[in-house]
Coordinates of C-alpha atoms in Angstrom, one line a residue:
M294 CA 0.0 0.0 0.0
N295 CA 1.5 3.3 -1.0
H296 CA 1.4 6.6 1.0
L297 CA -1.5 8.0 -1.0
Q298 CA -3.6 4.9 -0.4
K299 CA -2.8 5.1 3.3
K300 CA -3.8 8.8 3.4
D301 CA -7.0 8.0 1.6
L302 CA -7.9 5.3 4.1
Q303 CA -7.0 7.6 7.0
Y304 CA -9.3 10.4 5.9
I305 CA -11.9 9.4 3.2
W306 CA -15.1 7.4 3.5
H307 CA -15.9 6.1 0.0
P308 CA -19.5 5.7 -1.3
C309 CA -21.3 2.4 -1.7
S310 CA -18.3 0.6 -0.1
Q311 CA -17.7 -1.7 2.8
M312 CA -14.6 0.1 4.0
K313 CA -13.2 -3.0 5.7
D314 CA -12.7 -4.4 2.1
Y315 CA -10.2 -1.6 1.5
E316 CA -7.8 -3.1 4.0
D317 CA -7.0 -5.9 1.5
F318 CA -8.1 -4.1 -1.6
P319 CA -7.1 -0.4 -1.2
P320 CA -8.3 2.3 -3.6
I321 CA -6.6 2.7 -6.9
I322 CA -5.2 6.2 -7.1
I323 CA -5.9 7.6 -10.6
E324 CA -3.6 10.3 -11.8
R325 CA -5.1 11.1 -15.2
G326 CA -7.6 10.1 -17.8
E327 CA -7.5 10.2 -21.6
G328 CA -10.2 9.0 -23.9
A329 CA -11.7 5.7 -22.7
Y330 CA -8.8 5.0 -20.3
L331 CA -7.8 5.9 -16.8
Y332 CA -4.2 5.8 -15.6
D333 CA -3.1 5.2 -12.1
I334 CA 0.0 6.7 -10.4
N335 CA 2.1 3.8 -11.5
G336 CA 1.1 4.3 -15.1
K337 CA -1.2 1.3 -15.4
A338 CA -4.2 1.8 -17.8
Y339 CA -7.8 0.8 -17.1
L340 CA -10.5 0.8 -19.8
D341 CA -13.4 2.7 -18.2
A342 CA -16.1 0.2 -19.2
V343 CA -18.7 1.7 -16.9
S344 CA -18.1 5.4 -17.9
S345 CA -17.2 6.3 -14.3
W346 CA -20.6 5.5 -12.9
W347 CA -22.4 6.1 -16.2
V348 CA -21.6 9.8 -16.6
N349 CA -18.7 10.0 -19.1
L350 CA -19.9 10.2 -22.7
F351 CA -17.0 11.5 -24.8
G352 CA -13.9 10.3 -22.9
H353 CA -11.7 11.6 -20.2
S354 CA -10.0 15.0 -20.7
N355 CA -11.9 15.6 -23.9
K356 CA -10.2 18.5 -25.7
R357 CA -13.4 20.2 -26.9
I358 CA -15.0 20.2 -23.5
N359 CA -11.7 21.2 -21.8
K360 CA -11.7 24.3 -24.1
A361 CA -15.3 25.1 -23.2
V362 CA -14.5 24.9 -19.5
Q363 CA -11.5 27.2 -19.9
K364 CA -13.5 29.7 -21.9
Q365 CA -16.3 29.8 -19.3
V366 CA -14.0 30.0 -16.3
E367 CA -12.4 33.1 -17.7
N368 CA -15.8 34.9 -17.9
L369 CA -18.0 33.6 -15.1
E370 CA -17.6 30.8 -12.6
H371 CA -20.9 31.1 -10.7
V372 CA -23.7 33.6 -9.8
I373 CA -26.8 33.4 -7.7
F374 CA -29.6 31.9 -9.8
A375 CA -32.5 33.7 -8.1
N376 CA -33.3 36.8 -10.2
F377 CA -30.1 36.4 -12.1
S378 CA -29.3 34.3 -15.1
H379 CA -26.6 33.8 -17.8
Q380 CA -26.2 32.8 -21.3
P381 CA -25.0 29.2 -20.8
A382 CA -28.1 28.3 -18.7
I383 CA -30.5 30.1 -21.1
G384 CA -28.9 28.3 -24.1
L385 CA -28.9 25.0 -22.4
A386 CA -32.6 25.2 -21.4
E387 CA -33.6 26.2 -24.9
R388 CA -31.7 23.3 -26.5
I389 CA -33.0 20.8 -24.0
V390 CA -36.6 21.8 -24.5
N391 CA -36.1 21.4 -28.3
I392 CA -34.7 17.9 -28.1
T393 CA -36.8 16.3 -25.3
P394 CA -40.3 15.0 -25.9
A395 CA -43.0 17.5 -26.8
G396 CA -44.7 19.5 -24.1
L397 CA -41.8 19.7 -21.7
N398 CA -41.3 23.5 -21.9
K399 CA -40.0 24.6 -18.5
V400 CA -36.6 23.6 -17.0
F401 CA -35.7 23.6 -13.3
F402 CA -32.0 23.3 -12.5
A403 CA -30.4 21.4 -9.6
D404 CA -27.0 19.8 -9.1
N405 CA -27.3 16.0 -9.1
G406 CA -29.7 13.2 -10.0
S407 CA -31.2 12.6 -6.6
S408 CA -31.9 16.3 -6.3
A409 CA -33.7 16.2 -9.7
I410 CA -35.9 13.4 -8.3
E411 CA -36.6 15.4 -5.1
V412 CA -37.6 18.3 -7.3
A413 CA -39.9 16.2 -9.4
L414 CA -41.7 14.6 -6.4
K415 CA -42.1 18.0 -4.6
L416 CA -43.4 19.7 -7.8
S417 CA -46.0 17.0 -8.3
F418 CA -47.2 17.0 -4.8
Q419 CA -47.4 20.8 -4.6
Y420 CA -49.1 21.0 -8.0
H421 CA -51.9 18.8 -6.7
Q422 CA -52.2 20.7 -3.5
Q423 CA -52.5 24.0 -5.4
T424 CA -55.1 22.7 -7.9
G425 CA -57.6 21.3 -5.5
K426 CA -56.6 17.7 -5.4
T427 CA -55.3 17.7 -1.8
Q428 CA -56.0 14.0 -1.3
K429 CA -53.2 13.2 -3.8
T430 CA -50.3 12.8 -1.4
K431 CA -48.6 9.5 -2.4
F432 CA -46.3 8.2 -5.1
A433 CA -46.2 4.9 -7.0
A434 CA -43.2 3.0 -8.5
I435 CA -42.4 -0.5 -9.6
S436 CA -40.5 -3.2 -7.9
D437 CA -36.7 -3.1 -8.1
A438 CA -36.8 0.6 -8.8
Y439 CA -33.8 2.9 -8.1
H440 CA -34.1 6.7 -8.2
G441 CA -31.3 7.9 -5.9
E442 CA -30.4 8.0 -2.3
T443 CA -31.8 11.0 -0.7
L444 CA -34.9 10.2 1.5
G445 CA -37.5 11.1 -1.0
A446 CA -35.7 9.3 -3.8
L447 CA -35.2 6.2 -1.6
S448 CA -38.9 6.2 -0.8
V449 CA -39.8 5.7 -4.4
G450 CA -37.0 3.1 -4.9
D451 CA -37.3 -0.6 -4.1
L452 CA -33.8 -2.0 -3.5
D453 CA -33.3 -3.0 0.1
L454 CA -29.5 -2.7 -0.2
Y455 CA -29.9 1.1 -0.2
S456 CA -33.2 1.7 1.7
K457 CA -34.0 -1.0 4.2
I458 CA -32.4 0.6 7.2
F459 CA -34.1 3.9 6.5
K460 CA -37.7 2.6 6.0
P461 CA -38.9 4.0 9.4
I462 CA -38.2 7.5 8.2
M463 CA -39.1 7.2 4.5
L464 CA -42.3 8.3 2.7
N465 CA -45.1 5.7 2.5
T466 CA -45.3 4.9 -1.2
Y467 CA -47.1 2.3 -3.4
K468 CA -45.1 -0.3 -5.3
A469 CA -46.4 -2.5 -8.1
A470 CA -44.6 -5.6 -9.4
G471 CA -42.8 -4.4 -12.4
P472 CA -41.4 -6.2 -15.6
D473 CA -39.0 -9.1 -15.1
C474 CA -38.4 -10.1 -18.7
Y475 CA -35.6 -12.6 -18.0
R476 CA -37.7 -14.6 -15.6
C477 CA -41.1 -13.6 -17.1
P478 CA -43.9 -15.2 -15.1
Y479 CA -46.1 -15.0 -18.2
G480 CA -43.8 -17.1 -20.4
K481 CA -43.3 -14.2 -22.8
C482 CA -40.2 -12.5 -24.2
R483 CA -39.5 -8.8 -24.2
Q484 CA -39.2 -8.6 -28.0
D485 CA -42.9 -9.4 -28.7
C486 CA -44.9 -9.3 -25.6
N487 CA -47.8 -7.0 -24.8
A488 CA -46.5 -6.1 -21.3
E489 CA -48.9 -8.5 -19.6
C490 CA -47.1 -7.6 -16.4
F491 CA -48.6 -4.1 -16.5
E492 CA -51.7 -5.6 -14.9
H493 CA -50.1 -5.0 -11.5
M494 CA -49.7 -1.3 -12.1
E495 CA -53.0 -1.1 -13.8
K496 CA -54.7 -2.5 -10.7
L497 CA -52.8 -0.2 -8.4
I498 CA -53.7 3.0 -10.3
S499 CA -57.3 2.1 -10.8
Q500 CA -57.7 1.4 -7.1
K501 CA -55.5 4.2 -5.6
H502 CA -55.5 7.0 -8.2
K503 CA -57.3 9.4 -6.0
E504 CA -54.4 9.2 -3.6
I505 CA -51.5 9.1 -6.1
C506 CA -49.7 12.3 -7.2
A507 CA -47.4 10.6 -9.7
V508 CA -45.9 7.3 -10.9
I509 CA -42.1 7.5 -11.3
I510 CA -40.2 5.0 -13.5
E511 CA -36.8 4.4 -15.2
P512 CA -37.7 4.2 -18.9
L513 CA -36.8 0.8 -20.4
I514 CA -33.8 0.0 -18.2
Q515 CA -33.8 -0.4 -14.4
G516 CA -30.1 0.4 -13.9
A517 CA -29.2 -0.4 -10.3
A518 CA -31.5 -3.4 -10.3
G519 CA -29.0 -5.1 -12.8
M520 CA -29.7 -3.4 -16.1
K521 CA -33.2 -5.0 -16.3
I522 CA -34.5 -4.2 -19.8
Y523 CA -38.2 -4.2 -20.6
P524 CA -40.2 -3.2 -23.7
P525 CA -41.6 0.2 -24.7
I526 CA -45.2 -1.1 -24.6
Y527 CA -45.1 -0.9 -20.8
L528 CA -44.4 2.8 -21.0
K529 CA -47.2 3.4 -23.5
K530 CA -49.7 1.7 -21.2
L531 CA -48.5 3.5 -18.2
K532 CA -48.7 6.9 -19.9
E533 CA -52.3 6.2 -21.1
M534 CA -53.4 5.2 -17.6
C535 CA -51.7 8.2 -15.9
S536 CA -53.4 10.6 -18.3
Q537 CA -56.8 8.9 -17.8
Y538 CA -56.6 9.3 -14.0
H539 CA -54.8 12.7 -13.8
V540 CA -51.7 11.1 -12.3
H541 CA -48.3 12.6 -13.2
F542 CA -45.9 10.4 -15.2
I543 CA -42.4 11.1 -14.1
A544 CA -39.7 9.7 -16.4
D545 CA -36.3 9.2 -14.6
E546 CA -34.0 9.4 -17.6
I547 CA -31.0 10.2 -15.4
A548 CA -29.1 7.1 -16.3
V549 CA -30.7 6.3 -19.7
G550 CA -30.8 9.8 -21.3
F551 CA -28.4 11.3 -23.8
G552 CA -28.0 8.4 -26.1
R553 CA -27.4 5.5 -23.8
T554 CA -30.3 3.4 -25.1
G555 CA -29.6 4.2 -28.8
K556 CA -32.0 7.2 -28.9
M557 CA -31.4 10.5 -27.3
F558 CA -34.0 9.7 -24.7
A559 CA -35.5 6.3 -23.8
C560 CA -39.1 7.6 -23.9
E561 CA -38.7 8.1 -27.6
Y562 CA -39.0 4.3 -28.1
A563 CA -42.5 4.5 -26.7
G564 CA -43.4 7.7 -28.5
I565 CA -44.6 9.3 -25.2
S566 CA -44.2 12.6 -23.5
P567 CA -43.9 12.4 -19.7
D568 CA -45.4 15.2 -17.5
I569 CA -42.0 15.5 -15.7
M570 CA -38.6 14.3 -16.9
C571 CA -35.4 14.1 -14.8
L572 CA -32.0 14.4 -16.4
S573 CA -28.4 14.3 -15.1
K574 CA -25.3 12.0 -15.4
G575 CA -24.4 12.2 -19.1
L576 CA -25.8 15.8 -19.2
T577 CA -22.3 17.2 -18.5
A578 CA -20.4 14.3 -20.1
G579 CA -18.9 13.3 -16.7
Y580 CA -17.3 16.7 -16.0
M581 CA -19.4 18.5 -13.4
P582 CA -22.6 17.9 -11.3
L583 CA -25.7 19.3 -12.9
S584 CA -29.3 18.1 -13.2
L585 CA -32.5 19.2 -14.8
T586 CA -36.2 18.6 -14.1
L587 CA -38.4 19.4 -17.0
V588 CA -42.2 20.0 -16.7
T589 CA -45.2 20.9 -18.8
D590 CA -46.7 24.3 -19.0
E591 CA -49.7 23.0 -17.1
I592 CA -47.6 22.2 -14.1
Y593 CA -45.7 25.4 -14.3
K594 CA -48.8 27.6 -14.4
A595 CA -50.0 26.1 -11.1
F596 CA -47.1 27.9 -9.5
Y597 CA -47.4 31.2 -11.4
C598 CA -49.1 33.7 -9.2
E599 CA -48.8 36.8 -7.1
Y600 CA -46.2 36.6 -4.3
T601 CA -48.9 37.0 -1.6
E602 CA -50.6 33.8 -2.8
L603 CA -47.5 31.8 -1.6
K604 CA -47.6 29.3 -4.5
A605 CA -44.0 29.6 -5.5
F606 CA -41.8 26.6 -5.6
M607 CA -39.5 27.2 -2.7
H608 CA -36.6 24.9 -3.6
S609 CA -33.1 25.9 -4.3
H610 CA -29.4 24.8 -4.4
S611 CA -26.4 27.0 -3.9
Y612 CA -24.9 25.9 -7.2
T613 CA -28.2 25.9 -9.2
G614 CA -27.5 26.7 -12.8
N615 CA -23.8 26.8 -12.4
P616 CA -22.4 28.5 -15.6
I617 CA -19.4 26.2 -16.0
A618 CA -21.6 23.1 -15.8
C619 CA -24.1 24.6 -18.3
A620 CA -21.3 25.5 -20.7
I621 CA -20.1 21.9 -20.6
A622 CA -23.6 20.6 -21.3
C623 CA -23.9 22.9 -24.3
E624 CA -20.6 21.7 -25.7
S625 CA -21.7 18.1 -25.1
L626 CA -24.8 18.8 -27.2
N627 CA -22.6 20.3 -29.9
I628 CA -20.6 17.1 -30.1
F629 CA -23.8 15.1 -30.4
E630 CA -25.0 17.2 -33.3
E631 CA -21.7 17.7 -35.1
D632 CA -20.2 14.2 -34.8
N633 CA -23.3 12.2 -35.6
V634 CA -22.8 10.3 -32.3
L635 CA -26.1 8.3 -32.3
E636 CA -25.5 6.9 -35.7
K637 CA -21.9 6.0 -34.9
N638 CA -23.0 4.3 -31.7
K639 CA -25.2 1.9 -33.7
Q640 CA -22.1 0.2 -35.1
K641 CA -20.4 0.1 -31.7
S642 CA -23.4 -1.3 -29.9
K643 CA -23.7 -4.0 -32.6
L644 CA -20.1 -4.9 -32.1
I645 CA -20.6 -5.2 -28.3
G646 CA -23.7 -7.3 -28.8
D647 CA -22.2 -9.6 -31.4
M648 CA -19.1 -10.3 -29.3
A649 CA -21.0 -10.8 -26.0
V650 CA -23.6 -13.1 -27.5
K651 CA -21.0 -15.3 -29.0
F652 CA -19.4 -15.8 -25.6
A653 CA -22.6 -15.9 -23.6
E654 CA -24.4 -18.5 -25.5
K655 CA -21.7 -21.1 -24.8
H656 CA -21.1 -20.1 -21.2
P657 CA -22.7 -22.3 -18.5
Y658 CA -23.0 -19.5 -15.9
V659 CA -24.2 -16.6 -18.2
G660 CA -27.9 -16.9 -18.0
E661 CA -28.6 -14.0 -20.3
F662 CA -26.9 -11.2 -22.3
R663 CA -29.3 -8.3 -22.7
Q664 CA -28.7 -5.1 -24.5
L665 CA -30.2 -1.8 -25.5
G666 CA -28.0 0.6 -27.3
M667 CA -24.7 1.3 -25.6
V668 CA -25.8 -0.7 -22.5
G669 CA -25.2 -4.4 -22.3
A670 CA -25.5 -6.8 -19.3
L671 CA -24.4 -10.3 -18.5
E672 CA -26.5 -11.9 -15.8
L673 CA -24.6 -14.7 -14.0
V674 CA -26.7 -17.6 -12.7
E675 CA -26.0 -20.8 -10.8
D676 CA -28.1 -22.9 -13.3
K677 CA -28.7 -21.7 -16.8
K678 CA -31.8 -23.9 -17.4
T679 CA -33.7 -23.0 -14.2
K680 CA -32.2 -19.4 -14.1
K681 CA -31.5 -19.9 -10.5
A682 CA -29.6 -16.9 -9.1
F683 CA -26.3 -17.2 -7.3
D684 CA -26.3 -16.4 -3.6
W685 CA -25.4 -12.7 -3.6
T686 CA -23.4 -13.1 -0.4
K687 CA -20.7 -15.0 -2.4
R688 CA -19.9 -11.6 -4.0
I689 CA -19.2 -13.3 -7.4
G690 CA -19.6 -10.1 -9.4
Y691 CA -17.3 -8.3 -7.0
N692 CA -14.6 -10.9 -7.3
I693 CA -14.8 -10.9 -11.1
Y694 CA -14.5 -7.1 -10.9
K695 CA -11.2 -7.5 -9.0
I696 CA -9.8 -9.9 -11.6
A697 CA -10.8 -7.7 -14.5
L698 CA -9.1 -4.7 -12.8
E699 CA -5.8 -6.7 -12.7
K700 CA -6.3 -7.2 -16.4
G701 CA -6.9 -3.5 -17.1
V702 CA -10.7 -3.2 -17.4
L703 CA -13.0 -1.4 -14.9
L704 CA -16.2 -3.5 -14.8
R705 CA -17.9 -2.5 -11.5
P706 CA -20.7 -5.1 -11.1
L707 CA -24.3 -4.8 -10.0
G708 CA -24.6 -7.9 -7.8
N709 CA -24.3 -10.9 -10.1
V710 CA -24.6 -8.7 -13.2
I711 CA -21.5 -7.6 -15.2
Y712 CA -22.4 -4.8 -17.5
F713 CA -20.9 -2.7 -20.3
M714 CA -21.5 1.0 -20.5
P715 CA -18.4 2.5 -22.1
P716 CA -17.8 6.1 -23.2
Y717 CA -19.1 6.7 -26.8
I718 CA -15.5 7.3 -28.1
V719 CA -14.5 3.7 -27.6
E720 CA -12.8 2.2 -30.6
E721 CA -13.3 -1.3 -32.0
K722 CA -10.1 -2.6 -30.3
D723 CA -11.3 -1.2 -27.0
I724 CA -14.6 -3.0 -27.4
E725 CA -12.9 -6.3 -28.2
F726 CA -10.6 -5.8 -25.2
M727 CA -13.5 -5.0 -22.9
V728 CA -15.6 -8.0 -23.8
S729 CA -12.8 -10.5 -24.0
I730 CA -11.4 -9.5 -20.6
A731 CA -14.9 -9.7 -19.1
F732 CA -15.2 -13.3 -20.2
E733 CA -11.6 -14.1 -19.3
S734 CA -12.3 -12.8 -15.8
I735 CA -15.5 -14.8 -15.5
N736 CA -13.7 -18.0 -16.7
Q737 CA -10.9 -17.4 -14.3
Y738 CA -13.2 -17.0 -11.3
F739 CA -15.0 -20.2 -12.2
G740 CA -11.8 -22.0 -12.9
R741 CA -12.6 -22.6 -16.6

């Protein structure tokens, strides 16, 4: 263990970590990043196959974005966002409204994904309180949902790993059994089903709609649940029912937005417009914290009044609308437009899929390889025929992650799911390296 690792362990408490693990597996000290790779203080390279927690789109130390940062820093680093504004925020808001689903015409700024979720929940609740539907005080979500780790976000999530200990102080929310396409209880497959599993949400909304402010959902991919992918028809049915019963549809596109699924936003696959949309992560291409919550004009107008009516949305963050973060987001959108990113990603996602399927079909412990756009996931199972899951306490994914790191690929797992979510600038050789090392590491763990 070097002196920096010792200092780190002396002073830092890392997120989502059992710190005792770090005694035997100390943190890797990264000195720099370039393209799809990270380099530690010893010069060892690691392919960033998870985009540094799903945020990096165009590689580390991207020259275009670096220039945008430098230019903005020389003009304005930050300014209070109440009664003041600036061009980067105005430009970003206009461009986001133009590329998101129709009807989302107002943009509220915050500084991380969980905060965007909190904003969405509070806006929905306050809207109903101010429009005479005061009995609407609860939210609904699906099983295995993840929407962040602040208390409100945890309350609409459904992963005990993050929330179980906090349940006594969380909001009381409704949960409906959601899609489970790999182990579909209806015997269907995600490619051609009619979302028969929607019956659970349909029943919940029909029975409890008078109490429900909003339904919140991760469109098409439940990320932290293990990259669980489900079909667009589920979203179509949900949108129709929310509209029928005057329940807000909140689309949490924090992880899946900005091209991850193959389209700019996952809702596009279903052809729907949510009432509220939350964006973050890839918004600033992995450079700075920033999040947006978009709403319809109808929601916005419920807050538009004289000051004495006390209907304003009293929610703020010190770094709301930070000019540097907004300038980065604008440059990221420039790259999307000028470099034909979504079209190029089609070829890269196909290469990931072709390679992964070739290995997965023959592997006795890979139950399924599932993919949507630039997101691919290998679910490891004890029995391929029965789809029996491995005991999570064996930490199989974590041990494979450690093996892969030694081989130069960062593949941080989700339980027993190994996934690929690389930066969009990966080259063919990087993809081949990433997928081959993933399977080499899986084979090494299982002694194959």
